[in-house]
C-alpha positions as a printed Julia matrix, in Angstrom:
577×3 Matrix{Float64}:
  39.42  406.38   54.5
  39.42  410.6    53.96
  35.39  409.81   54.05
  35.55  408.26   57.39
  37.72  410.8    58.6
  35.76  413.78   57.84
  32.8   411.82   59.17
  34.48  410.86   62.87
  35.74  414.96   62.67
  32.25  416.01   62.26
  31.04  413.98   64.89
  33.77  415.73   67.43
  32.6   419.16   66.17
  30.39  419.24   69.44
  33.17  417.63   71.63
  36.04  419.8    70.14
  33.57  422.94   70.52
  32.46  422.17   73.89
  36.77  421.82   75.05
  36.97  425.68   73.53
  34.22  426.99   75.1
  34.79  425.84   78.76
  37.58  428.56   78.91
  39.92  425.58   80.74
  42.44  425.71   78.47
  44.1   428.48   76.62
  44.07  429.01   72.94
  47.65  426.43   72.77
  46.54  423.89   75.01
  43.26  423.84   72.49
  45.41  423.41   69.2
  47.42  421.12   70.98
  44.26  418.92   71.73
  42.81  419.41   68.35
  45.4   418.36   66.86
  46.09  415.6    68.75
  42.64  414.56   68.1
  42.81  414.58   64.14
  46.25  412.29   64.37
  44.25  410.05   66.99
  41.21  410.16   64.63
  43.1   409.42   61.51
  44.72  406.21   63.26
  41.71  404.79   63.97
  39.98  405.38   60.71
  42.8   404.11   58.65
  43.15  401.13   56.21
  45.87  399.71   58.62
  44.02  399.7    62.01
  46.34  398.32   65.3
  44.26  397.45   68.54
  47.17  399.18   70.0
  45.56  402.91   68.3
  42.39  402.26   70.08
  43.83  401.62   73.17
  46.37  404.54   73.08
  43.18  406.78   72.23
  41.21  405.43   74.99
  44.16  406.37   77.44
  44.27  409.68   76.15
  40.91  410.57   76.88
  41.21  408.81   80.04
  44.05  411.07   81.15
  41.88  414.16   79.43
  39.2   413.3    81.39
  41.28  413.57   84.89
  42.96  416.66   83.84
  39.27  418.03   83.29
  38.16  417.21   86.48
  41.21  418.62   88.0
  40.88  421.88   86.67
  36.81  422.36   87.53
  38.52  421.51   91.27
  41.52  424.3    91.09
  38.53  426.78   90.05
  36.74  425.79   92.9
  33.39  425.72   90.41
  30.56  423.32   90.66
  30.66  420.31   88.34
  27.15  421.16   86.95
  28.64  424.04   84.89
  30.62  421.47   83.1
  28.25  418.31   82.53
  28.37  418.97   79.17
  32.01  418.61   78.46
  32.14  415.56   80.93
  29.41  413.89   79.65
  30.82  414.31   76.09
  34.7   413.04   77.01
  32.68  409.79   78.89
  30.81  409.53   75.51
  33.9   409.63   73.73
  35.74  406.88   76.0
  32.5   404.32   75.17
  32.68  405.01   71.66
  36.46  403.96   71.32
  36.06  401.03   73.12
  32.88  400.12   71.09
  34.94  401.18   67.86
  37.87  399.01   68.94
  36.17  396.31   70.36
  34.23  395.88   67.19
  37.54  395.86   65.13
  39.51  393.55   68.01
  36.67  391.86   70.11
  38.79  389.15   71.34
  42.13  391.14   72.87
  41.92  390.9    76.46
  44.1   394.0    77.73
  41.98  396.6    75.53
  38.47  394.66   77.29
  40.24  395.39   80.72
  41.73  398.65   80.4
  37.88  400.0    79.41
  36.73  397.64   82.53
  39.08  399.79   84.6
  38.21  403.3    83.52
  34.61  401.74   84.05
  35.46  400.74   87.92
  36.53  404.5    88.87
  33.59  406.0    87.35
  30.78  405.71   89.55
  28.01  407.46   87.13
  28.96  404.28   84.69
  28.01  401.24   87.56
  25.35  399.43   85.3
  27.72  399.93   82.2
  30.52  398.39   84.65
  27.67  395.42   85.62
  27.07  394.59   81.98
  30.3   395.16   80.91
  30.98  392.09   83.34
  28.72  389.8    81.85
  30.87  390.34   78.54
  33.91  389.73   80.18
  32.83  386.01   81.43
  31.4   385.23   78.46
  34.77  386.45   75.98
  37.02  385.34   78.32
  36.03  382.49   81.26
  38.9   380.63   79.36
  41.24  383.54   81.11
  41.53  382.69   84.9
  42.54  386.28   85.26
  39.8   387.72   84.6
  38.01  386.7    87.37
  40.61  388.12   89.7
  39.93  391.02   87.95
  36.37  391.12   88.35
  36.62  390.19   92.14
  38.26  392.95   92.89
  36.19  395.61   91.56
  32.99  393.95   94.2
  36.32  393.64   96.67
  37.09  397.13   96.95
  33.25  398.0    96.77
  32.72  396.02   99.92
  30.76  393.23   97.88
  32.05  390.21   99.44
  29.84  387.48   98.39
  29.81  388.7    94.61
  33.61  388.96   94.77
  33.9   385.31   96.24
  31.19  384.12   93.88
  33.57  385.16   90.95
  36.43  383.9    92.71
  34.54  380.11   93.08
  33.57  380.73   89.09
  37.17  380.88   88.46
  38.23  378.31   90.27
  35.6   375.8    89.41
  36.69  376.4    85.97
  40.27  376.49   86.3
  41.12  374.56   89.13
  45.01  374.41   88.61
  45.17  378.28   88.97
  47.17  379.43   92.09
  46.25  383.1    91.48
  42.3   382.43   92.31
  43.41  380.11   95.65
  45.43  383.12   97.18
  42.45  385.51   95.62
  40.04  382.85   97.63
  42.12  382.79  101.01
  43.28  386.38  101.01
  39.5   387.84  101.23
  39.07  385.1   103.57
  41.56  386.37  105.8
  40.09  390.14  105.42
  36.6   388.97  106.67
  36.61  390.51  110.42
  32.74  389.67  110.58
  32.96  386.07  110.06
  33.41  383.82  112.83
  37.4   382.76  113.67
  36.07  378.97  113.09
  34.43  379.63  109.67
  37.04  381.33  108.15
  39.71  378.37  109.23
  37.1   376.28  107.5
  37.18  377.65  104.61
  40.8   378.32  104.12
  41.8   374.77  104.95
  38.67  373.65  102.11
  40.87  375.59   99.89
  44.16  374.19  100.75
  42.79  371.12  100.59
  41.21  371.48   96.96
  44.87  372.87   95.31
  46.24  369.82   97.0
  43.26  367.7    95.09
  43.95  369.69   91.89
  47.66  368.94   92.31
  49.09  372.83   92.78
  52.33  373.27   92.46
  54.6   373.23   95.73
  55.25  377.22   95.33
  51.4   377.85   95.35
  51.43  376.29   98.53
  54.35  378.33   99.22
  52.42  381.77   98.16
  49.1   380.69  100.69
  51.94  380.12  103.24
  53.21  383.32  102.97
  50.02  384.75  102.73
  48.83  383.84  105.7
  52.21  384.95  107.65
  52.21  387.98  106.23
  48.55  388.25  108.09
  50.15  387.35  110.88
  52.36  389.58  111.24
  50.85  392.37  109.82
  49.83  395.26  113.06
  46.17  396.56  111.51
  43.8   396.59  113.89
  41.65  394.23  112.01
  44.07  391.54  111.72
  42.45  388.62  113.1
  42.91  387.19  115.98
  42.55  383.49  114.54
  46.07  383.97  112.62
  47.84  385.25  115.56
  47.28  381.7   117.01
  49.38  380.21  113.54
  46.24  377.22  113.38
  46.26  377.63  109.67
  49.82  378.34  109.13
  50.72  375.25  110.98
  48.18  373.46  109.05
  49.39  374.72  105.6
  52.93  373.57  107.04
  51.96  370.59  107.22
  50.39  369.96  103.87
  53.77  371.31  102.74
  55.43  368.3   104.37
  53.5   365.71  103.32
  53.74  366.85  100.32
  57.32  367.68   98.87
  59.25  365.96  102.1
  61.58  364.75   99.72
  61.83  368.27   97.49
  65.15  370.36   99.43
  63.68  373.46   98.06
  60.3   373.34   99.96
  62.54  372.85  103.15
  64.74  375.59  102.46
  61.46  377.68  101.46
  60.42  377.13  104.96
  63.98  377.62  106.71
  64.64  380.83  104.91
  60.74  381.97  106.8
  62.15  380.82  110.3
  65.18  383.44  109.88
  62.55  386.18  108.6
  60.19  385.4   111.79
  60.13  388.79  114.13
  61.79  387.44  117.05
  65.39  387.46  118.25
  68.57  386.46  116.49
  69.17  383.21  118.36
  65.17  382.06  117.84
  65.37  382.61  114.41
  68.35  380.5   113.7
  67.19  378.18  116.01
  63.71  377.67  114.13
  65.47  377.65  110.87
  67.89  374.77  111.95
  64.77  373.02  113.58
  63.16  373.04  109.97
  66.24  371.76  108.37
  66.78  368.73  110.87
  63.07  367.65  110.59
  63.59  367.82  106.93
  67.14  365.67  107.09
  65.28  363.08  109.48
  61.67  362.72  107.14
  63.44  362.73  103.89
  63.92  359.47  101.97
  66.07  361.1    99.24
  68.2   363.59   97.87
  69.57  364.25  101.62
  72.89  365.05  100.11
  71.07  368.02   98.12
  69.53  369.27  101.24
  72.94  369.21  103.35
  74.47  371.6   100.95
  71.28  373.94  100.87
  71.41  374.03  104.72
  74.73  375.99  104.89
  74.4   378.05  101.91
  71.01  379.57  103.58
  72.96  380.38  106.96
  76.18  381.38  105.24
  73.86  384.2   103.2
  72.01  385.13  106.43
  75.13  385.19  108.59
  76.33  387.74  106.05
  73.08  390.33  106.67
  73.52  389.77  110.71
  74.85  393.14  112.29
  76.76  393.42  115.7
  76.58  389.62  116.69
  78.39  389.27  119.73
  81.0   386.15  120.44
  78.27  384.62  122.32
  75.53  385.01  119.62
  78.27  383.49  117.22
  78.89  380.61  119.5
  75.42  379.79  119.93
  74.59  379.84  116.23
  77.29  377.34  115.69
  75.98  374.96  117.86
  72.56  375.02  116.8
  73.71  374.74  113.3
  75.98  371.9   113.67
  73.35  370.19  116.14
  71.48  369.69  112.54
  74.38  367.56  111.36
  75.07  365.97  115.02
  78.3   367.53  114.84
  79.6   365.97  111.93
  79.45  367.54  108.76
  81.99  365.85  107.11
  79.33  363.22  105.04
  79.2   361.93  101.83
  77.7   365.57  101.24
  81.4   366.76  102.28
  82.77  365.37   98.61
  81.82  368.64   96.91
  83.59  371.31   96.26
  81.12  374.04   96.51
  79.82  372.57  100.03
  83.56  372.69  101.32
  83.62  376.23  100.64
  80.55  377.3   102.17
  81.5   375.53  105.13
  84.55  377.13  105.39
  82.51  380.72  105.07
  80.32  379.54  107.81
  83.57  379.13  110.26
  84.86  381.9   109.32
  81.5   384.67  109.8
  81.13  382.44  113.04
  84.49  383.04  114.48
  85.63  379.45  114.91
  89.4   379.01  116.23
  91.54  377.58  113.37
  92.53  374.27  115.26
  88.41  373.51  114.65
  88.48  373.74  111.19
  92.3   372.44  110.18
  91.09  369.29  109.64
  88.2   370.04  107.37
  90.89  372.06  105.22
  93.31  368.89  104.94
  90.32  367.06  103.73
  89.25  369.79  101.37
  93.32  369.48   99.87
  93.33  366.08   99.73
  89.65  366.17   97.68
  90.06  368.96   95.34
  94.01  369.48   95.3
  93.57  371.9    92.36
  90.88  374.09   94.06
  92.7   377.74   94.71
  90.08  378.88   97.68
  91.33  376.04   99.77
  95.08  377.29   99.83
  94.18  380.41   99.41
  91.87  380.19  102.62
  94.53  377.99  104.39
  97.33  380.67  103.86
  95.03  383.29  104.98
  94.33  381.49  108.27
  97.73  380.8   109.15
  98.81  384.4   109.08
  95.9   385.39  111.45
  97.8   383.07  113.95
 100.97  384.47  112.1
 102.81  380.88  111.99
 104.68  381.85  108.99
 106.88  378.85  108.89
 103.85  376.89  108.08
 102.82  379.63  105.67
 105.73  378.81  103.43
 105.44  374.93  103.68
 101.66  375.51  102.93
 102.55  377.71   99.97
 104.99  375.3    98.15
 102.27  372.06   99.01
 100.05  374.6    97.23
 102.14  375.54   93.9
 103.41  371.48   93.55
  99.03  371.09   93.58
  97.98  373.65   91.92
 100.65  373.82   89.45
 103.11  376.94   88.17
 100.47  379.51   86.31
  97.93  380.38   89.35
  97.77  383.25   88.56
  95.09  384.11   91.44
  96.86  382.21   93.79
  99.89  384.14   93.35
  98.88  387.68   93.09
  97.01  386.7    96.78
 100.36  385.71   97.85
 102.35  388.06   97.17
  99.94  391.1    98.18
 100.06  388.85  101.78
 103.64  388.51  101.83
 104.29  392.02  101.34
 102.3   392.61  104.87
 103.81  390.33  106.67
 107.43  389.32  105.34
 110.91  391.3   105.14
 111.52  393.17  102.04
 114.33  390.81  101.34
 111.71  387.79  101.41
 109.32  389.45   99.06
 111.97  390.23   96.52
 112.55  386.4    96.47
 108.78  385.48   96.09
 108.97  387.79   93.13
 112.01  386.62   90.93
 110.95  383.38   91.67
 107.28  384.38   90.11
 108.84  385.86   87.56
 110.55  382.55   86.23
 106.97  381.5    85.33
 106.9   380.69   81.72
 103.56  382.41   80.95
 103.88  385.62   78.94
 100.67  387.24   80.12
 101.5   385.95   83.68
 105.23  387.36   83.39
 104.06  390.9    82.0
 101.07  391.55   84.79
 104.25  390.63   88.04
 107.14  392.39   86.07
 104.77  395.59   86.85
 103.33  394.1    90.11
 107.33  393.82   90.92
 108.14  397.67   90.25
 105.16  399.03   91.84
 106.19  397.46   94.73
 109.85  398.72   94.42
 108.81  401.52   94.03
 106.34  402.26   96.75
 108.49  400.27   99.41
 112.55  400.84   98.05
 114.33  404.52   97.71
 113.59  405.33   94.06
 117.56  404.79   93.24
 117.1   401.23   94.33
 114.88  400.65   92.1
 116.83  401.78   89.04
 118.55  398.02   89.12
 115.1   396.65   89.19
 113.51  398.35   86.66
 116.42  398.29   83.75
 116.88  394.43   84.51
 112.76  393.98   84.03
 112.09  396.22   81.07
 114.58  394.95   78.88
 113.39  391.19   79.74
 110.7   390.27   77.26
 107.57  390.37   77.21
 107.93  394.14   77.16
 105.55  396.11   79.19
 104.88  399.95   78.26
 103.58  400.86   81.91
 106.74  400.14   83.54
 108.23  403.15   81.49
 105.31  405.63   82.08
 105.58  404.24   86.32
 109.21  404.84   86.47
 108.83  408.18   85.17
 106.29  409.21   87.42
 108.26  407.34   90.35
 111.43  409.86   88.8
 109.3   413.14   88.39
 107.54  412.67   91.44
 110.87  411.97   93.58
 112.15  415.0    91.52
 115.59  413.38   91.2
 117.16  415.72   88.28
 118.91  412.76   87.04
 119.42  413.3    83.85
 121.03  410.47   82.89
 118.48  408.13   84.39
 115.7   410.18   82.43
 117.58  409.61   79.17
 117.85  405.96   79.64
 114.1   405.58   80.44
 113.23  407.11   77.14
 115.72  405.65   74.81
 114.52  402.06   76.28
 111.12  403.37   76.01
 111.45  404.81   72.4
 113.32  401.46   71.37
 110.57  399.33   72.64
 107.31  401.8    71.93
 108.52  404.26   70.4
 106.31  403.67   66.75
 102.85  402.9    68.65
 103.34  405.18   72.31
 103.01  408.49   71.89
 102.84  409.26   75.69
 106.96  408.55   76.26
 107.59  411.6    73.51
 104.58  413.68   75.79
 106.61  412.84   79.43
 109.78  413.89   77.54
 108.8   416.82   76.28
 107.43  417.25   79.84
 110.64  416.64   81.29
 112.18  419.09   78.93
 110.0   421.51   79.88
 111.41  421.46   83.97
 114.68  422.5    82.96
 113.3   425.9    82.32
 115.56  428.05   79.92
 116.75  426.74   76.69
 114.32  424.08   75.85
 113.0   425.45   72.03
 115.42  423.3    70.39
 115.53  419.87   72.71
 111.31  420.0    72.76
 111.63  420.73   68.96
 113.83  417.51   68.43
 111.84  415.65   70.14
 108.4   416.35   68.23
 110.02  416.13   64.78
 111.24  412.53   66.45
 107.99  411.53   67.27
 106.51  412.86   63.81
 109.3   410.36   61.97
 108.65  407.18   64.18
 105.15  407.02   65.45
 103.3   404.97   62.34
  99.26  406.05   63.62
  98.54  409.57   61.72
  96.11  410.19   64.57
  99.16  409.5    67.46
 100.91  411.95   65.49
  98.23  414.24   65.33
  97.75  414.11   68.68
 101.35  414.79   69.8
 101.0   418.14   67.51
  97.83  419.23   69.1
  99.63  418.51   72.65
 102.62  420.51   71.91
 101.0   423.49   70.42
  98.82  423.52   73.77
 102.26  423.39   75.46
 103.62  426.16   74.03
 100.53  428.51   74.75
């Protein structure tokens, strides 16, 4: 191995010597490179050789070879007075591929990477030519690489070598969607070729994927292909696509197809509502595409139903500034797909109900429409909370409260006592809309709720909103009668005292009583209530060495965590400061 090594470092004496004497780097740029060098050079001569070390090295000089060329350009020098060192870093490059590739012949990415450098080098074209010739014959079995060949002669302007490749490829691997879009896509760039051979073609290619049994999203990724062609505004776009002959025609193969595959139609809806037209054509040609799909399809209708609203509940979402009319009109085309009855087998699930109900609602539609569809949805999936939820939410927009609260006890008899969700939505609307008298009922009666997790989150829930909605010394009543209910809950103590402090009562005896219930219930785990009293303390101003000093020494006895009670010590010497 050391042999090797001293024989690769005498072989970059020239290179290495040629880097110094070109003057473009200074003298720690050079040791940087040198050094880099020897570790590179060591890699690749050692007993444990990775393909990954030939390919990092190759990259290196790669990059060293740009910055090179770079530099000659900032010094605004001629090239010639540098042919040396160039010459030397390309000699370099070839002889760590030829290294690697004797160690590794068969890895693909380290074949390519030396196939690109090869591309971008014009002064290496035949090497690029034979280097070709290698790839096919190491790796035909890759239907890659001929992409990869095709579009060096591509970008060259070589259009029958790059197609030649192309037809290589696909001969050879004839399920391979990459080399039909490869195929159509140069096609499509070919503004020489007459509009009628270049339809020819294309369709000869459709037609072979849908010989060789391509999968419906290749046919998909031609489709979009070719509308992305369409659409596109260079000046060589063709005039052939802007008539939509083989876009139609690929449509068509679609249909015949995967008629009976949902996705394919949903594929093709979801391109009407991307067309570049206006709001009300694009629904309109999505809708169009689902009803032809509902009225070919011999199966899995039910599937497709349910994938029609989804798509125009997700694209209603996106829409900006629809007016009422726009709505309206989208409505109607959309229910024209169902012939104005959506309420099908499809109807029995859950998840369909629900996006129909999304639909109504991003459309605008008066509740009296859709009551009926929400009775249905309670009488099919009485446990489901986004029906009542939905249902309570729409009677308060035409504020008929009464029906509210019948709709609301239907809902907890259904849906049984521990909805948790169904509650807290409840309760947040009935605090908007109902007397304060009203709410306090909702919540005692919540509170009887058996759950201790459920009981703890609306004991709190309660208090905040006494709090934010009562005077603070109505709240007192509220808050002593909670807290000493089990479960406990620590952040009703810490809320009352803010509530207290920020109200800036002075009641002493109400402060007292929040920290001996808050000591009794927290006071070996919580070392915040002996930080707010200590706080408190500190208001009163003069005098308050001895209470603040009784109350750390308490804290020290009853708080069980060393670091809570190292904390509270740290705390109260920063109080004192």
């Amino acid at each position: 191995m050391a042999e090797n090594l001293e024989k690769s470092l005498e072989h970059m004496l020239d290179y290495v010597t040629c880097v110094q004497r070109s003057e473009l780097f200074t003298n720690e740029e050079y040791r940087t490179i040198l050094n880099t060098i020897r570790k590179h050079e060591g890699k690749m001569n050692g007993l444990h050789k990775s393909v990954l070390d030939f390919q990092w090295g190759m990259e290196y000089y790669l990059k060293f070879l740009i910055d090179v060329q770079d530099r000659i350009n900032e010094l605004n020098e001629s090239t010639k007075n540098y042919n040396d060192l160039l010459w030397l870093i390309r000699k370099k490059i070839t002889n760590v591929f030829y290294k690697g590739a004797h160690f590794f012949p068969n890895d693909y990415d380290f074949n390519i990477l030396y196939f690109k450098y090869l591309q971008k080098d014009k002064s290496m074209e035949n090497i690029c030519v034979s280097h070709i010739k290698n790839l096919i014959q190491k790796f035909g079995h890759i239907p890659k690489v001929y992409r990869n060949i095709a579009e060096y002669y591509w970008l060259n302007d070589k259009y029958k070598s790059a197609q030649n490749y192309l037809l290589q490829g696909q001969a050879r691997h004839p399920e391979c969607i990459d080399l039909y879009v490869a195929l159509i896509e140069l096609e499509l760039q070919q503004t020489q070729k007459p509009d009628a051979l270049v339809k020819g073609l294309v369709k000869t290619y459709v037609k072979s994927m849908m010989e060789h049994n391509v999968s419906r999203k290749g046919l998909e990724e031609v489709y979009n292909l070719v509308v992305s062609y369409r659409d596109c505004d260079l000046q060589n776009t063709k005039f052939v696509l802007k008539q939509k002959d083989i876009e139609e025609f690929i449509f068509e193969k679609l249909v015949e197809l995967h008629k009976d595959d949902p996705e394919m139609w949903k594929f093709l809806a979801k391109k009407g509502l991307k067309e570049k037209q206006c709001v009300i054509t694009r629904y309109h040609l999505a809708a169009k595409c689902y009803k032809q799909g509902l009225s070919l399809m011999t199966s899995s209708k039910d599937i497709l139903k349910r994938t029609v609203i989804g798509t125009f509940v997700n694209a209603l979402k996106e829409e900006v500034d629809l007016s009422l009319d726009d709505k309206d009109n989208i409505k109607r085309c959309i229910l024209d797909i169902f012939n104005y009855d959506p309420h099908e087998p499809a109807s029995l699930d859950k998840n369909y109900f629900i996006d129909w109900l999304k639909f109504y609602d991003l459309v605008n539609v008066e509740f009296s429409e859709i009551e009926e569809i929400i009775e249905k949805a309670h009488t099919l999936h009485p446990d489901e909370e986004f029906f009542w939820i939905y249902h309570i939410k729409q009677l308060m927009k035409i504020e008929d409260f009464d029906k509210v609260k019948v709709v609301f006890k239907e809902a907890l008899n259904s849906l049984g006592p521990r909805s948790f969700n169904f509650w807290q939505f409840y309760l947040e609307a009935a605090i908007l809309s109902y007397s304060q008298s009203e709410v306090m009922e909702l919540y005692k009666k919540v509170l009887q709720e058996p759950d201790l997790e459920f009981k703890t989150f609306f004991k709190d829930h309660y208090l905040q909103w006494a709090i934010n909605n009562l005077r603070v010394d109505n709240t007192h009543d509220i808050y002593f009668n909670l807290a000493m209910e089990k479960p406990f809950n620590k952040n009703m103590h810490s809320r009352m005292y803010e509530a207290e402090m920020k109200a800036n009562t002075g009641d002493k005896e109400i402060f007292d009583k929040i920290f001996k219930l808050w000591k009794q219930q927290f006071g070996t785990e919580d070392p915040e209530v002996y930080m707010c009293h200590m706080r408190y303390i500190k208001t009163k101003g003069k005098y308050i060495n001895q209470p603040m000093l009784m109350v750390y020494e308490e804290a020290q006895r009853n708080l069980r965590d060393p670091k809570h009670r190292e904390m509270i010590s740290l705390w109260a010497k920063d109080v004192h400061k």
